[in-house]
CSV table of C-alpha atoms in Angstrom, one decimal:
chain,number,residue,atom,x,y,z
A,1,UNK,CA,2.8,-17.6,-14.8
A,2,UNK,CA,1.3,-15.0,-16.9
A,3,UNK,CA,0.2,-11.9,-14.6
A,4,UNK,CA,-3.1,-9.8,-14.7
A,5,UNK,CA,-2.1,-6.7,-15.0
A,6,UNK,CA,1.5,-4.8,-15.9
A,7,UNK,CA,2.9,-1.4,-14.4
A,8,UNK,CA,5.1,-0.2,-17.0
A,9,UNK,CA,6.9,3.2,-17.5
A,10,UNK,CA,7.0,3.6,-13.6
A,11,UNK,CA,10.3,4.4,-11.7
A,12,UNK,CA,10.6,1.9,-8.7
A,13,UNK,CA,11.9,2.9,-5.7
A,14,UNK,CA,13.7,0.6,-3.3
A,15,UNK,CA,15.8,0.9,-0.4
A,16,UNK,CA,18.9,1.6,-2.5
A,17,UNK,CA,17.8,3.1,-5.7
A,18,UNK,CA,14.8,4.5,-8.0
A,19,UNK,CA,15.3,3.0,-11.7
A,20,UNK,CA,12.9,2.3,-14.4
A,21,UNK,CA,11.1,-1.3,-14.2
A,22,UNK,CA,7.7,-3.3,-14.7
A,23,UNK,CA,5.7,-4.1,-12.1
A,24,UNK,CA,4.0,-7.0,-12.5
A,25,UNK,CA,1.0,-8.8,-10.6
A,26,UNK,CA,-1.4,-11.5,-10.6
A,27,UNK,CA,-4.1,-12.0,-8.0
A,28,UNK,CA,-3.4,-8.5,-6.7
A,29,UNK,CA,-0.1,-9.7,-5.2
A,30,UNK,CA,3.7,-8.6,-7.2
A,31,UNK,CA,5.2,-11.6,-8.7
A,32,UNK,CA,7.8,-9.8,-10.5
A,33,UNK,CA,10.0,-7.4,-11.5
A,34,UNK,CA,11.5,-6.8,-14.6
A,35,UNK,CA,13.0,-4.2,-17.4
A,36,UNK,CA,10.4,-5.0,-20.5
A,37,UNK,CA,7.2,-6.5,-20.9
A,38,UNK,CA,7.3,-9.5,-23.1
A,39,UNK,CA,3.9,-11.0,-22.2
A,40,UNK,CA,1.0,-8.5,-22.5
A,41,UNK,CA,-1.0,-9.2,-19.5
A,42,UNK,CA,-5.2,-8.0,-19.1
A,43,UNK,CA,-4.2,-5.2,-18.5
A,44,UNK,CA,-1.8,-2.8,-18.7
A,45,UNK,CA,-1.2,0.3,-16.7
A,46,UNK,CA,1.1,3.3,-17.8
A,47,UNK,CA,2.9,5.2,-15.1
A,48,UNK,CA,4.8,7.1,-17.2
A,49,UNK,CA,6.1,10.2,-14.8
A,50,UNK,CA,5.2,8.6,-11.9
A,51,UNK,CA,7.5,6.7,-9.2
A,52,UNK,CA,6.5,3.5,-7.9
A,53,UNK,CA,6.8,2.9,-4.1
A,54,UNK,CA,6.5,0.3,-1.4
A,55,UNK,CA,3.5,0.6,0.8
A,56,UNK,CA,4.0,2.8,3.8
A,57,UNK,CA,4.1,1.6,7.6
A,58,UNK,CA,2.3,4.0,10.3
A,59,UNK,CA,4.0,2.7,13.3
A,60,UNK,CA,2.0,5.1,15.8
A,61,UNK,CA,-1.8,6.0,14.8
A,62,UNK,CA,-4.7,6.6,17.0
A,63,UNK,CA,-7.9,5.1,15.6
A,64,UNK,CA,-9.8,6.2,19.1
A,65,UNK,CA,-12.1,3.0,18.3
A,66,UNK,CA,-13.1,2.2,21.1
A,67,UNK,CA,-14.3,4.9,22.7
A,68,UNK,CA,-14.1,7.9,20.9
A,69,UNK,CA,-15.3,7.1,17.4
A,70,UNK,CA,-16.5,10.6,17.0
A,71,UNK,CA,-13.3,11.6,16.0
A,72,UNK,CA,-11.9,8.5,14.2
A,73,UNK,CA,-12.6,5.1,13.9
A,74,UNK,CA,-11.0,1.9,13.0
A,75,UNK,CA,-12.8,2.0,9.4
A,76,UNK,CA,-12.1,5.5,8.1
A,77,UNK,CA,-8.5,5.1,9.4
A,78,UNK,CA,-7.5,2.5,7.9
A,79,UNK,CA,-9.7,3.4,4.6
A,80,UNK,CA,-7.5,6.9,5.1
A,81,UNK,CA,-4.0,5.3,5.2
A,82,UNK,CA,-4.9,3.0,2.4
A,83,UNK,CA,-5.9,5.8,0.3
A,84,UNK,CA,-2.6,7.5,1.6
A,85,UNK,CA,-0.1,4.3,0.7
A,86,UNK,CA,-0.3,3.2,3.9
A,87,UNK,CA,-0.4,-0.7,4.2
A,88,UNK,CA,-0.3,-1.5,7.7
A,89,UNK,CA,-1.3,0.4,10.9
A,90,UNK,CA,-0.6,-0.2,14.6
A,91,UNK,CA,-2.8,1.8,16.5
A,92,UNK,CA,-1.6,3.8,19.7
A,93,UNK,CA,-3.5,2.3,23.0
A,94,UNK,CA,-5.8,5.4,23.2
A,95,UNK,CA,-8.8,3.7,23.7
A,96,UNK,CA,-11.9,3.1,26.4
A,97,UNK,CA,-12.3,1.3,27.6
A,98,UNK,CA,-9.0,0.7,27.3
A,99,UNK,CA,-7.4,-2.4,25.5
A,100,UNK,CA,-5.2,-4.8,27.1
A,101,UNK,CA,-3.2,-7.7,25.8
């Protein structure tokens, strides 16, 4: 499967070590990882000084949607993490009314 687009130059980082690598995805999902890039994709990003990370997980935000939007609310939170590296939020139960499950 030849992939859209190609992070190259880039230094990973996992949960045991930062080394160089390509980065490569199709459909906006990674569907490999690999030292050299022997197909050349559409396109082809160079990260060169720059360290490539997993997304981030905010275990405890407050999004105050319901409720109390004039502070925050659910869509310039999340728009904020995202532009932060954060991938996934779980939002604290601040809310009101308040939300129950």
């Amino acid at each position: 499967m030849k992939p859209d687009v190609a992070i190259i130059n880039g230094l990973l980082v996992d949960s045991k070590s930062i080394y160089p690598a390509v980065l490569l995805i199709r459909d906006g999902k990674i569907v490999g990882i690999t030292q050299s890039l022997e197909n050349t994709p559409q396109e082809v990003i160079d990260a060169n000084g720059l360290y490539l990370l997993p997304g981030a997980i905010d275990g405890h935000v407050h999004m105050m949607d319901p409720g109390h939007t004039d502070r925050e609310d659910f869509t310039t939170g999340t728009r904020a993490a995202a532009r932060g590296g954060v991938t996934t939020v779980i939002d604290h139960h601040r809310t009101d009314p308040l939300c129950l499950v």
